[in-house]
Structures are given as structure tokens and as C-alpha cells.
Tab-separated table of C-alpha atoms in Angstrom:
chain	number	residue	atom	x	y	z
A	1	GLN	CA	76.290	114.796	107.752
A	2	HIS	CA	73.340	116.299	109.446
A	3	ALA	CA	71.410	116.576	106.160
A	4	VAL	CA	72.400	112.979	105.120
A	5	ARG	CA	71.144	111.564	108.511
A	6	ILE	CA	67.817	113.435	108.110
A	7	ALA	CA	67.531	111.955	104.508
A	8	GLU	CA	68.292	108.507	105.696
A	9	HIS	CA	65.925	108.639	108.664
A	10	TYR	CA	62.968	109.814	106.690
A	11	ASP	CA	63.899	107.630	103.602
A	12	LEU	CA	64.114	110.641	101.448
A	13	TYR	CA	66.599	109.145	98.947
A	14	ARG	CA	63.735	107.037	97.538
A	15	ASP	CA	62.422	110.297	95.867
A	16	PHE	CA	65.717	112.123	95.617
A	17	VAL	CA	67.523	113.081	92.367
A	18	ALA	CA	71.169	113.834	92.962
A	19	HIS	CA	73.713	115.779	90.875
A	20	THR	CA	70.953	117.279	88.846
A	21	ARG	CA	70.261	121.013	88.156
A	22	ALA	CA	66.822	122.419	87.427
A	23	THR	CA	67.093	124.447	84.402
A	24	GLY	CA	63.461	125.640	83.748
A	25	LEU	CA	60.157	126.038	85.608
A	26	THR	CA	57.206	126.816	83.453
A	27	TRP	CA	53.551	127.033	84.702
A	28	ASP	CA	51.046	124.999	82.525
A	29	GLU	CA	47.725	126.872	82.951
A	30	ASP	CA	45.573	124.195	81.495
A	31	ALA	CA	46.889	121.471	83.808
A	32	SER	CA	47.580	123.729	86.874
A	33	GLU	CA	50.951	122.235	87.087
A	34	TRP	CA	54.553	123.243	86.936
A	35	VAL	CA	56.746	121.827	84.278
A	36	VAL	CA	60.324	121.240	85.601
A	37	GLU	CA	63.196	120.685	83.256
A	38	THR	CA	66.741	119.551	84.270
A	39	ASP	CA	70.229	119.499	82.809
A	40	ARG	CA	69.769	115.689	82.435
A	41	GLY	CA	66.966	116.195	79.838
A	42	ASP	CA	64.374	115.204	82.317
A	43	VAL	CA	60.805	116.738	82.331
A	44	PHE	CA	58.919	116.464	85.653
A	45	ARG	CA	55.333	117.798	86.490
A	46	ALA	CA	54.450	118.986	89.874
A	47	ARG	CA	51.488	120.647	91.470
A	48	TYR	CA	53.723	122.493	93.981
A	49	VAL	CA	57.358	123.630	93.409
A	50	ILE	CA	59.634	124.895	96.380
A	51	THR	CA	62.933	126.369	95.398
A	52	SER	CA	65.654	126.114	97.893
A	53	SER	CA	68.729	126.845	95.790
A	54	GLY	CA	70.712	128.485	98.443
A	55	THR	CA	72.342	131.789	99.203
A	56	LEU	CA	75.985	130.587	99.251
A	57	THR	CA	76.039	128.215	96.331
A	58	GLN	CA	77.869	130.048	93.454
A	59	PRO	CA	81.621	129.925	94.185
A	60	LYS	CA	83.489	133.241	93.596
A	61	LEU	CA	86.954	133.502	92.172
A	62	PRO	CA	89.077	136.760	92.504
A	63	GLY	CA	89.506	138.825	89.436
A	64	ILE	CA	93.438	138.450	89.538
A	65	PRO	CA	95.173	139.473	86.336
A	66	GLY	CA	96.636	136.250	84.789
A	67	ILE	CA	94.531	133.845	86.761
A	68	GLU	CA	94.005	131.744	83.682
A	69	ARG	CA	97.790	131.465	83.035
A	70	PHE	CA	98.646	129.539	86.181
A	71	THR	CA	99.668	125.961	85.110
A	72	GLY	CA	99.813	124.467	88.588
A	73	HIS	CA	96.915	122.841	90.413
A	74	THR	CA	93.898	124.998	91.508
A	75	PHE	CA	90.503	124.555	93.172
A	76	HIS	CA	87.910	126.314	95.134
A	77	THR	CA	87.470	125.174	98.754
A	78	SER	CA	83.713	124.303	97.939
A	79	ARG	CA	84.934	121.870	95.316
A	80	TRP	CA	87.855	120.426	97.343
A	81	ASP	CA	90.118	118.001	95.413
A	82	TYR	CA	90.823	115.150	97.651
A	83	ALA	CA	92.410	113.251	94.807
A	84	TYR	CA	95.126	115.948	94.964
A	85	THR	CA	95.290	116.426	98.725
A	86	GLY	CA	94.417	113.117	100.149
A	87	GLY	CA	92.436	112.766	103.320
A	88	SER	CA	88.831	113.792	103.977
A	89	ALA	CA	86.789	116.505	105.693
A	90	GLU	CA	88.380	115.348	108.895
A	91	GLY	CA	91.921	116.281	107.628
A	92	ASP	CA	94.771	113.960	107.054
A	93	LEU	CA	95.806	115.680	103.787
A	94	THR	CA	98.955	113.513	103.393
A	95	LYS	CA	99.424	114.057	99.719
A	96	LEU	CA	100.507	117.548	100.414
A	97	ALA	CA	103.751	116.505	102.157
A	98	ASP	CA	105.894	117.517	99.241
A	99	LYS	CA	103.862	120.489	98.074
A	100	ARG	CA	104.165	124.282	98.332
A	101	VAL	CA	100.602	125.218	98.823
A	102	ALA	CA	99.006	128.745	98.608
A	103	VAL	CA	95.526	129.623	100.251
A	104	VAL	CA	93.997	132.849	99.029
A	105	GLY	CA	91.413	134.133	101.565
A	106	THR	CA	91.403	134.391	105.240
A	107	GLY	CA	87.659	134.595	105.842
A	108	ALA	CA	85.334	132.053	107.560
A	109	THR	CA	86.494	129.327	105.129
A	110	GLY	CA	90.149	130.118	105.526
A	111	LEU	CA	89.896	129.778	109.301
A	112	GLN	CA	88.600	126.262	108.894
A	113	VAL	CA	90.968	124.943	106.308
A	114	ILE	CA	94.203	126.538	107.052
A	115	PRO	CA	94.940	124.595	110.178
A	116	HIS	CA	94.615	121.244	108.260
A	117	LEU	CA	96.827	122.596	105.510
A	118	ALA	CA	99.436	123.860	107.797
A	119	GLU	CA	99.656	120.396	109.440
A	120	HIS	CA	100.440	118.540	106.219
A	121	ALA	CA	101.851	120.818	103.486
A	122	ARG	CA	105.568	121.086	102.981
A	123	GLU	CA	105.053	124.778	102.897
A	124	LEU	CA	102.000	126.858	103.239
A	125	LEU	CA	101.660	130.485	102.116
A	126	VAL	CA	98.557	132.397	103.376
A	127	PHE	CA	97.577	135.331	101.157
A	128	GLN	CA	95.488	137.800	103.286
A	129	ARG	CA	93.610	140.820	102.089
A	130	THR	CA	91.885	141.617	105.355
A	131	PRO	CA	92.353	139.892	108.769
A	132	SER	CA	89.410	138.269	110.354
A	133	THR	CA	88.212	138.461	113.868
A	134	VAL	CA	89.229	135.187	115.547
A	135	ASP	CA	87.504	134.631	118.747
A	136	VAL	CA	87.726	131.510	121.064
A	137	ARG	CA	85.590	128.592	119.754
A	138	ASP	CA	85.949	126.396	122.728
A	139	ASN	CA	84.338	123.368	121.270
A	140	ARG	CA	84.446	120.395	123.754
A	141	PRO	CA	83.217	116.967	123.942
A	142	THR	CA	79.587	116.475	125.183
A	143	ASP	CA	79.313	113.936	128.124
A	144	PRO	CA	77.088	111.166	126.752
A	145	ASP	CA	75.757	110.289	130.225
A	146	TRP	CA	74.748	113.946	130.713
A	147	ALA	CA	73.102	113.988	127.145
A	148	HIS	CA	71.053	110.987	128.079
A	149	THR	CA	69.436	112.955	130.957
A	150	LEU	CA	67.979	115.579	128.747
A	151	ALA	CA	64.275	115.493	128.204
A	152	PRO	CA	62.846	115.116	124.700
A	153	GLY	CA	62.650	118.575	122.980
A	154	TRP	CA	66.015	119.757	124.350
A	155	GLN	CA	67.460	120.491	120.908
A	156	ARG	CA	64.425	122.679	120.003
A	157	GLU	CA	64.645	124.429	123.310
A	158	ARG	CA	68.334	125.308	122.641
A	159	MET	CA	67.742	126.444	119.063
A	160	ASP	CA	64.864	128.602	120.080
A	161	ASN	CA	67.022	130.011	123.023
A	162	PHE	CA	69.788	130.821	120.718
A	163	LEU	CA	67.520	132.778	118.422
A	164	GLU	CA	65.962	134.650	121.379
A	165	VAL	CA	69.366	135.620	122.772
A	166	LEU	CA	70.498	137.092	119.428
A	167	ALA	CA	67.113	138.843	119.034
A	168	GLY	CA	67.591	140.487	122.421
A	169	GLU	CA	64.903	138.602	124.324
A	170	PRO	CA	65.270	138.783	128.101
A	171	VAL	CA	66.348	135.125	128.538
A	172	GLU	CA	69.439	133.397	129.930
A	173	SER	CA	71.697	131.791	127.297
A	174	LEU	CA	71.655	128.088	127.286
A	175	VAL	CA	74.366	127.953	124.544
A	176	GLN	CA	76.947	130.457	125.820
A	177	ASP	CA	79.099	130.588	122.880
A	178	GLY	CA	80.917	133.365	120.939
A	179	TRP	CA	77.782	134.421	118.967
A	180	THR	CA	75.669	134.871	122.102
A	181	SER	CA	78.406	136.667	123.943
A	182	THR	CA	78.363	139.515	121.339
A	183	HIS	CA	74.615	139.569	120.624
A	184	ARG	CA	74.163	143.184	121.619
A	185	LEU	CA	76.632	144.358	118.948
A	186	GLN	CA	75.275	142.126	116.252
A	187	ARG	CA	71.604	142.982	116.910
A	188	SER	CA	71.924	146.858	117.127
A	189	ILE	CA	74.098	146.971	113.897
A	190	LEU	CA	72.368	144.292	111.717
A	191	SER	CA	68.767	144.037	112.772
A	192	GLY	CA	67.864	147.391	114.309
A	193	SER	CA	66.430	145.836	117.450
A	194	VAL	CA	67.624	148.265	119.925
A	195	ASP	CA	66.716	149.516	123.416
A	196	GLY	CA	64.114	152.206	122.768
A	197	SER	CA	64.612	153.680	126.302
A	198	VAL	CA	68.067	154.953	125.329
A	199	SER	CA	68.615	158.080	123.128
A	200	GLU	CA	70.228	157.535	119.740
A	201	GLU	CA	73.293	159.439	120.767
A	202	GLY	CA	73.610	157.300	123.922
A	203	ARG	CA	72.953	154.091	121.956
A	204	GLN	CA	75.729	154.933	119.373
A	205	LEU	CA	78.242	155.823	122.166
A	206	GLN	CA	77.519	152.521	124.019
A	207	GLU	CA	77.920	150.658	120.847
A	208	GLU	CA	81.306	152.269	120.058
A	209	LEU	CA	82.565	151.551	123.582
A	210	ASP	CA	81.354	147.950	123.459
A	211	ASP	CA	82.775	147.555	119.971
A	212	ALA	CA	86.172	148.946	120.992
A	213	ALA	CA	86.259	146.661	124.066
A	214	LYS	CA	85.634	143.616	121.977
A	215	MET	CA	88.010	144.409	119.241
A	216	ASP	CA	90.778	145.322	121.805
A	217	SER	CA	90.318	141.837	123.383
A	218	LEU	CA	90.485	140.102	119.932
A	219	ARG	CA	93.670	142.000	119.037
A	220	ALA	CA	95.208	140.987	122.502
A	221	ARG	CA	94.495	137.348	121.725
A	222	VAL	CA	96.595	137.585	118.571
A	223	ASP	CA	99.409	139.023	120.608
A	224	ALA	CA	99.053	136.287	123.116
A	225	THR	CA	98.962	133.459	120.588
A	226	VAL	CA	101.184	134.369	117.602
A	227	ASP	CA	104.908	134.290	118.314
A	228	ASP	CA	106.195	136.359	115.521
A	229	PRO	CA	105.387	140.118	116.235
A	230	ALA	CA	105.163	141.156	112.473
A	231	THR	CA	102.927	138.323	111.732
A	232	ALA	CA	100.806	139.012	114.817
A	233	GLU	CA	100.388	142.719	113.859
A	234	ALA	CA	99.245	141.746	110.350
A	235	LEU	CA	96.648	139.351	111.784
A	236	LYS	CA	95.043	142.062	113.981
A	237	PRO	CA	91.552	143.112	112.742
A	238	TRP	CA	91.342	146.969	112.540
A	239	TYR	CA	87.699	147.536	111.729
A	240	ARG	CA	84.413	147.665	113.607
A	241	TYR	CA	83.209	144.284	114.956
A	242	MET	CA	80.263	143.611	112.650
A	243	CYS	CA	81.939	144.874	109.542
A	244	LYS	CA	82.752	141.296	108.656
A	245	ARG	CA	81.444	137.859	109.537
A	246	PRO	CA	82.726	137.101	113.132
A	247	GLY	CA	85.083	134.133	113.176
A	248	PHE	CA	85.856	131.549	115.876
A	249	SER	CA	88.789	129.078	115.998
A	250	ASP	CA	91.125	127.538	118.492
A	251	LEU	CA	93.477	126.328	115.715
A	252	TYR	CA	93.871	129.154	113.154
A	253	LEU	CA	96.051	131.739	114.917
A	254	GLN	CA	98.219	128.852	116.323
A	255	ALA	CA	98.947	127.558	112.806
A	256	PHE	CA	101.088	130.723	112.094
A	257	ASN	CA	103.511	129.518	114.799
A	258	ARG	CA	104.488	126.492	112.522
A	259	PRO	CA	107.871	126.962	110.697
A	260	ASN	CA	106.331	125.903	107.338
A	261	VAL	CA	103.660	128.586	107.340
A	262	THR	CA	104.045	132.150	106.045
A	263	LEU	CA	101.521	134.949	106.112
A	264	VAL	CA	101.590	137.174	102.974
A	265	ASP	CA	99.706	140.318	103.749
A	266	THR	CA	98.465	142.100	100.650
A	267	ALA	CA	96.904	145.150	102.199
A	268	ASP	CA	99.486	147.501	100.773
A	269	THR	CA	98.846	146.209	97.232
A	270	HIS	CA	95.109	145.893	97.744
A	271	GLY	CA	95.189	142.111	97.132
A	272	ILE	CA	97.260	139.764	94.873
A	273	THR	CA	98.813	141.822	91.839
A	274	ALA	CA	98.919	139.026	89.292
A	275	LEU	CA	99.350	135.358	88.638
A	276	THR	CA	102.227	133.967	86.300
A	277	GLU	CA	102.476	130.379	84.958
A	278	THR	CA	104.096	129.241	88.235
A	279	SER	CA	103.860	132.046	90.838
A	280	ILE	CA	101.696	134.536	92.643
A	281	VAL	CA	102.844	138.054	92.450
A	282	VAL	CA	102.323	140.631	95.330
A	283	GLY	CA	103.816	144.058	94.430
A	284	GLU	CA	107.493	143.455	93.667
A	285	SER	CA	107.536	139.908	95.305
A	286	GLU	CA	106.985	136.571	93.558
A	287	PHE	CA	105.950	133.367	95.220
A	288	GLU	CA	106.354	130.185	93.286
A	289	VAL	CA	103.722	127.473	94.330
A	290	ASP	CA	102.568	124.088	93.292
A	291	CYS	CA	98.896	124.540	94.224
A	292	ILE	CA	96.549	127.484	94.793
A	293	ILE	CA	93.435	126.803	96.899
A	294	PHE	CA	90.941	129.647	96.646
A	295	ALA	CA	89.145	130.237	99.888
A	296	THR	CA	87.271	133.264	98.386
A	297	GLY	CA	83.755	132.453	99.204
A	298	PHE	CA	80.607	132.877	97.226
A	299	ASP	CA	78.300	135.321	95.377
A	300	VAL	CA	76.095	135.826	98.341
A	301	GLY	CA	72.288	135.819	97.724
A	302	VAL	CA	72.606	134.849	94.150
A	303	SER	CA	70.492	131.666	93.910
A	304	GLY	CA	69.515	130.065	90.694
A	305	VAL	CA	66.170	131.945	90.533
A	306	VAL	CA	67.823	135.399	91.205
A	307	SER	CA	70.748	134.853	88.761
A	308	GLY	CA	68.480	133.613	85.905
A	309	THR	CA	70.256	130.186	85.678
A	310	LEU	CA	66.831	128.891	86.669
A	311	PRO	CA	64.395	130.775	84.643
A	312	VAL	CA	60.744	130.869	85.810
A	313	SER	CA	57.731	131.441	83.689
A	314	GLY	CA	54.507	131.973	85.295
A	315	ARG	CA	50.848	132.829	84.495
A	316	GLY	CA	50.605	134.271	80.909
A	317	GLY	CA	54.196	133.370	80.288
A	318	ARG	CA	55.583	136.189	82.415
A	319	ALA	CA	59.118	135.599	83.649
A	320	LEU	CA	59.639	135.924	87.294
A	321	LEU	CA	62.696	138.196	86.800
A	322	GLU	CA	60.566	140.474	84.799
A	323	ALA	CA	58.009	140.685	87.667
A	324	TRP	CA	60.884	141.457	89.816
A	325	GLY	CA	62.378	144.190	87.548
A	326	MET	CA	62.013	146.833	90.174
A	327	GLY	CA	63.166	144.466	93.022
A	328	PRO	CA	61.872	141.308	94.517
A	329	ARG	CA	57.961	141.240	95.185
A	330	THR	CA	56.645	138.679	97.518
A	331	LEU	CA	54.267	137.993	100.388
A	332	HIS	CA	56.353	137.134	103.391
A	333	GLY	CA	59.253	136.378	101.152
A	334	PHE	CA	57.672	133.053	99.945
A	335	THR	CA	55.174	133.553	97.202
A	336	THR	CA	54.825	135.950	94.237
A	337	HIS	CA	51.598	137.207	92.411
A	338	GLY	CA	51.467	135.500	88.986
A	339	PHE	CA	53.284	132.402	90.083
A	340	PRO	CA	50.871	129.961	91.522
A	341	ASN	CA	51.977	127.153	93.863
A	342	LEU	CA	55.577	128.347	93.801
A	343	PHE	CA	57.405	128.859	97.166
A	344	GLN	CA	60.853	130.171	97.736
A	345	LEU	CA	63.136	129.485	100.621
A	346	GLY	CA	65.907	131.849	101.647
A	347	PRO	CA	66.523	135.259	103.270
A	348	MET	CA	64.778	137.487	100.878
A	349	GLN	CA	62.013	139.897	102.290
A	350	ASN	CA	61.781	137.799	105.434
A	351	ALA	CA	63.969	137.575	108.535
A	352	ASN	CA	67.424	136.006	108.900
A	353	SER	CA	69.779	134.954	111.607
A	354	VAL	CA	73.240	133.402	111.900
A	355	ASN	CA	71.796	129.838	112.422
A	356	PHE	CA	70.411	129.626	108.885
A	357	VAL	CA	69.527	126.012	109.261
A	358	HIS	CA	67.014	127.040	112.002
A	359	ILE	CA	65.535	129.717	109.711
A	360	LEU	CA	65.143	127.337	106.839
A	361	GLN	CA	63.429	124.878	109.146
A	362	GLU	CA	60.933	127.596	110.291
A	363	GLN	CA	60.303	128.454	106.605
A	364	ALA	CA	59.760	124.897	105.669
A	365	MET	CA	57.186	124.569	108.516
A	366	HIS	CA	55.384	127.727	107.266
A	367	ILE	CA	55.202	126.450	103.645
A	368	THR	CA	54.045	123.057	104.887
A	369	ALA	CA	51.222	124.616	106.842
A	370	VAL	CA	50.187	126.893	103.914
A	371	ILE	CA	49.955	123.943	101.466
A	372	ALA	CA	48.109	121.829	104.066
A	373	ARG	CA	45.534	124.632	104.559
A	374	GLY	CA	45.179	124.949	100.795
A	375	GLU	CA	44.523	121.202	100.389
A	376	LYS	CA	42.051	121.255	103.237
A	377	VAL	CA	39.991	124.017	101.794
A	378	GLY	CA	40.268	122.682	98.203
A	379	ALA	CA	42.147	125.791	96.892
A	380	ARG	CA	42.557	125.809	93.144
A	381	ARG	CA	45.868	127.539	93.505
A	382	ILE	CA	47.989	129.166	96.167
A	383	GLU	CA	48.960	132.611	95.048
A	384	PRO	CA	49.107	136.012	96.706
A	385	THR	CA	46.903	138.908	95.444
A	386	ALA	CA	48.690	141.879	94.114
A	387	ALA	CA	47.442	144.039	96.896
A	388	ALA	CA	48.866	141.656	99.549
A	389	GLU	CA	52.231	141.618	97.746
A	390	ASP	CA	52.240	145.400	97.603
A	391	ALA	CA	51.414	145.726	101.380
A	392	TRP	CA	54.301	143.211	102.371
A	393	CYS	CA	56.777	145.171	100.177
A	394	ARG	CA	55.851	148.349	101.879
A	395	THR	CA	56.180	146.676	105.205
A	396	VAL	CA	59.746	145.513	104.513
A	397	VAL	CA	60.844	148.932	103.374
A	398	GLU	CA	59.167	150.730	106.262
A	399	THR	CA	60.569	148.468	108.837
A	400	SER	CA	64.077	148.275	107.464
A	401	ARG	CA	66.932	150.076	109.380
A	402	ASP	CA	69.237	152.063	107.369
A	403	VAL	CA	72.920	150.849	108.084
A	404	SER	CA	74.461	152.323	105.079
A	405	ASP	CA	76.534	154.834	107.168
A	406	PHE	CA	77.957	151.986	109.252
A	407	GLN	CA	78.605	149.777	106.155
A	408	ALA	CA	80.324	152.588	104.176
A	409	GLN	CA	83.046	152.676	106.854
A	410	CYS	CA	83.719	148.994	106.642
A	411	THR	CA	86.229	147.025	104.739
A	412	PRO	CA	84.842	145.343	101.620
A	413	GLY	CA	83.147	142.077	102.397
A	414	TYR	CA	79.917	140.165	101.727
A	415	TYR	CA	78.093	142.043	104.296
A	416	ASN	CA	78.341	145.147	102.188
A	417	GLY	CA	78.567	143.654	98.729
A	418	GLU	CA	82.342	144.083	98.512
A	419	GLY	CA	81.783	147.743	99.339
A	420	SER	CA	79.096	148.363	96.665
A	421	ARG	CA	75.918	148.147	98.743
A	422	THR	CA	74.601	147.537	102.094
A	423	ILE	CA	72.569	144.586	103.597
A	424	GLY	CA	69.597	146.631	104.512
A	425	GLY	CA	66.146	146.852	102.707
A	426	LEU	CA	65.713	143.283	101.714
A	427	THR	CA	64.911	141.663	105.017
A	428	TYR	CA	62.481	142.113	107.818
A	429	SER	CA	64.516	144.206	110.243
A	430	PRO	CA	62.470	143.551	113.396
A	431	GLY	CA	64.093	140.131	113.378
A	432	PRO	CA	63.222	136.464	113.061
A	433	LEU	CA	61.273	136.009	116.437
A	434	ALA	CA	58.986	138.955	115.517
A	435	PHE	CA	58.783	137.488	111.957
A	436	HIS	CA	57.852	134.020	113.103
A	437	ARG	CA	55.249	135.507	115.401
A	438	LEU	CA	53.770	137.452	112.506
A	439	LEU	CA	53.505	134.274	110.451
A	440	ARG	CA	51.847	132.257	113.392
A	441	GLU	CA	49.279	135.041	113.777
A	442	TRP	CA	48.637	135.252	109.907
A	443	ARG	CA	48.283	131.395	109.653
A	444	ALA	CA	45.554	131.630	112.369
A	445	GLY	CA	43.475	133.576	109.956
A	446	ASP	CA	41.849	132.512	106.811
A	447	MET	CA	44.811	133.043	104.474
A	448	ALA	CA	42.288	134.674	101.965
A	449	GLU	CA	44.935	136.857	100.261
A	450	LEU	CA	46.772	133.678	99.339
A	451	LEU	CA	44.318	130.894	98.783
A	452	VAL	CA	42.275	130.900	95.464
A	453	VAL	CA	39.233	128.632	96.303
A	454	ASP	CA	36.296	129.191	93.865
A	455	ASP	CA	35.129	131.180	90.847
A	456	ALA	CA	33.803	133.982	92.994
A	457	ASP	CA	37.162	134.278	94.728
A	458	GLU	CA	38.863	134.258	91.245
A	459	ARG	CA	36.716	137.085	89.977
A	460	ALA	CA	37.227	139.283	93.181
A	461	ARG	CA	40.966	138.733	92.605
A	462	GLU	CA	40.800	139.739	88.970
A	463	SER	CA	38.918	142.888	89.781
A	464	ALA	CA	41.465	143.696	92.598
A	465	GLU	CA	44.349	143.145	90.069
A	466	ILE	CA	42.763	145.463	87.621
A	467	GLY	CA	42.328	148.137	90.368
A	468	VAL	CA	46.072	147.723	91.320
A	469	SER	CA	47.206	147.942	87.751
A	470	ALA	CA	45.216	151.105	87.219
């Protein structure tokens, strides 16, 4: 709804093509333009291309034996079937009144949808691999009279303050929510921004004490909320706090007190064993259901560009994934040598935070400023030198914090690639505030390593490229 309102306010739908996937980007050297192809058979031409194809866009289904055999109704939460459930994103799923429904997954999405399903389904079976942390969300109405007293710019101030608190800046929180209350645990484990005045041994000890206190409070909340002791025990998270994405809900735990809701814990069998034509099998138990809803998340960080579903061919016909054969190579995470006037949004080789909308807004402002400068100086193209790209890749590696030991002790999840990798190394670990300051200082310069203005500039770049290649 927020995105729709922005589009309507700025009349963006006039130039908007919906339900269309870009299927190819090819640089036309003669015209100095990108040729954009789509799955509708369109061919567009553009001087600049910005890819913002997401980091949580590719739905992920579990590799359950027999998943293709189930003959009941199924859908992924990101492709919700309101024709089957009735209702809307606000709830009121009245068509489930005679259905036995299963939900697979109890992560961030499960916390959102399970209370609605519990309210309307005849019977709801919740299949859990790992319990989530479920802290108080404490959403409450905003007094409109109070809101009208706020000076213009209040939203930006709160957004910046939220980012500052999570980055460890010495400011008072204006938000005071679950995220800001645990900012020290998040920052030390994920970003590496820690108090340098404390020894490493002392820091680790304090982290573990803070972590234990937080997790004990979350487990106590389960006991205080869930009536059935066995169900409560299965719902208690047992891992370190930042092993999984923190969850917040005032309705999720309460849903398990309904007589029509059953928790099926699959920890002993390491997940669901199999699917039959009509049932879900967990070990020796079989559960017949009418519908399975997969709240199993996404392939994290796999955008169209990274996955190859949006192939990109730059100068000399070189494929972007070939250029990234040894790993992503960018300047500040946005541009790549050999691919003029192409900008990428996302968390790769720059800085991230939990309010990803804010991060994307900062990235969009940066790209806008770069294009504006290029237009102002008459740049023939916007493309980083190989040397600038090399320097930034080294910066990302040198500043990254190794969290592999911590992640190795965690339960599988998207923070550690389902146990196969860590999240370190691809982002700018000093954090978003430091990164945004770095970008502002860089934009104050001449951007010479990015803007190709004249023939002399072109020749100097070519000489530098030859030197780098040698």
C-alpha cells in the first residue's frame, strides 16, 4: 500500500509496465544504449538501466519427498490464493470454515499468517522445524491529533534515528520498538560495530550474558502465554538470539490456545518426512489435510541478475555473470566495470539494515545524484574503472567481520544459507551510517573514477585497464 500510494502521488503508473519480467539486457555500443527485452516480446531502449529485482523474490519450496504427489490444494504464502481462502490481506478468510489446513513454516511469514488462519480454519495444523523468537510487537493506534502537531520532516527524522540506534550511535531512540531494544546484540553479531574500549574476551562474555537474558525472557513469555505445557515447550527458541531473524507478534503465541490449532513439531525427524496424495507424514504419524500453505520463505539474495534469469551482456558482449565469475565486482555495490550506465540496487557489496526500504531509498538517492552529475558534465557513459572496482572489492573484504564461528553454531536459516555459508564478506561491515557518509564524501569529489567525459579520459581509462589486466 505504501508503494502504491507513492506511485499514485507521483503519477508513476503513466510510465509503468506491470506483470512483465525483463528477460535480457544488452549494451548497444554504437548507440550507447541498453536494449531491454521482456517476457511479453517487447524491446525497449534506454540510456540508463537500474535493476531493483529484489532479494526476497524467488519463493522457496521445501524438498519434501512426494511433494508433487499431493492432490489437495497448495500455494506459497507469497502467491496467496484468495479465491480458495476468501478474504483479503486484512484477514476474514471465511472460505476455510470447513477446511483442514496445514501451514509449513514458523518463521517471519508464519508469525503473520497463522493467527488469521487459526481464526477461520475448521482445523489448523502448524508444522514447525525450528521455533521462532516471538517478542512483543505492541502495535497501537497513532493519535491523529498528536500526529498533526509534528513538524514537516518528522518521518525522515524517525527513519534516520532508527538507523542510528541500530548502528550504535549515541542517540535516544524515537521509535522504542523490539528492534531498537536489542540493537546491541544485533550490531555486535551482524555488523561488527562494537565498543573498541572493551577487550574481545570481555565483549564476548557480555554478549553471551545479554543473549542469555534476552532468550530467557522470550522463553518465559511463551510459558506465560501458551496454556498447554507441551506446546509451550516446543515453541521455546533454544538458540542464540541473532541466529534467526527476530520475530514480533501479539497474536501468534495466543493462536495455539485455540482448540482448532495443533502444533506439529518436526525437530526429531528434521522436518516433514514425506507427502502422500492426501497427507503430511512426520515420522510414524500421518496427518490428512485439505490444503497445504507453504510459509517457507525465499531464496535470499538471488535476484534475476544473480540467478541468470535476467542475463546481462555488456561492452564487447561480455556477460555480467562471467565478469563476476570469482564473485561480485562493483564500485560501492552499484556499478561494474564493462557495463556502462547500469546500476544495481540491493545489499551486495554495500551496507544493509533491517529497514530495507530506508536502505533502498538511500541507494536510489545516490544513483540519482550520480546520473545527475553525469548529465551535468556531459559524461559519455557512467562506468567505474577497473582500478576503482578492485579497490572497493578490497575494502569490502578488509572491513568484513568474520562471523562464521557464530553462524556455525546456529540452527539452519537464511542468515547462514541454511547452514551452508555465513552472511559475512559481501557487505560493508562498518554499517549503513558509515557507508552513507562515505558515499556523501565521495559524491563531493569529481567522481572521476566513474564518469567518462571525453576522448582523453577514455584513453587514460584504456591504459589503466591494460595495466590492471597485465
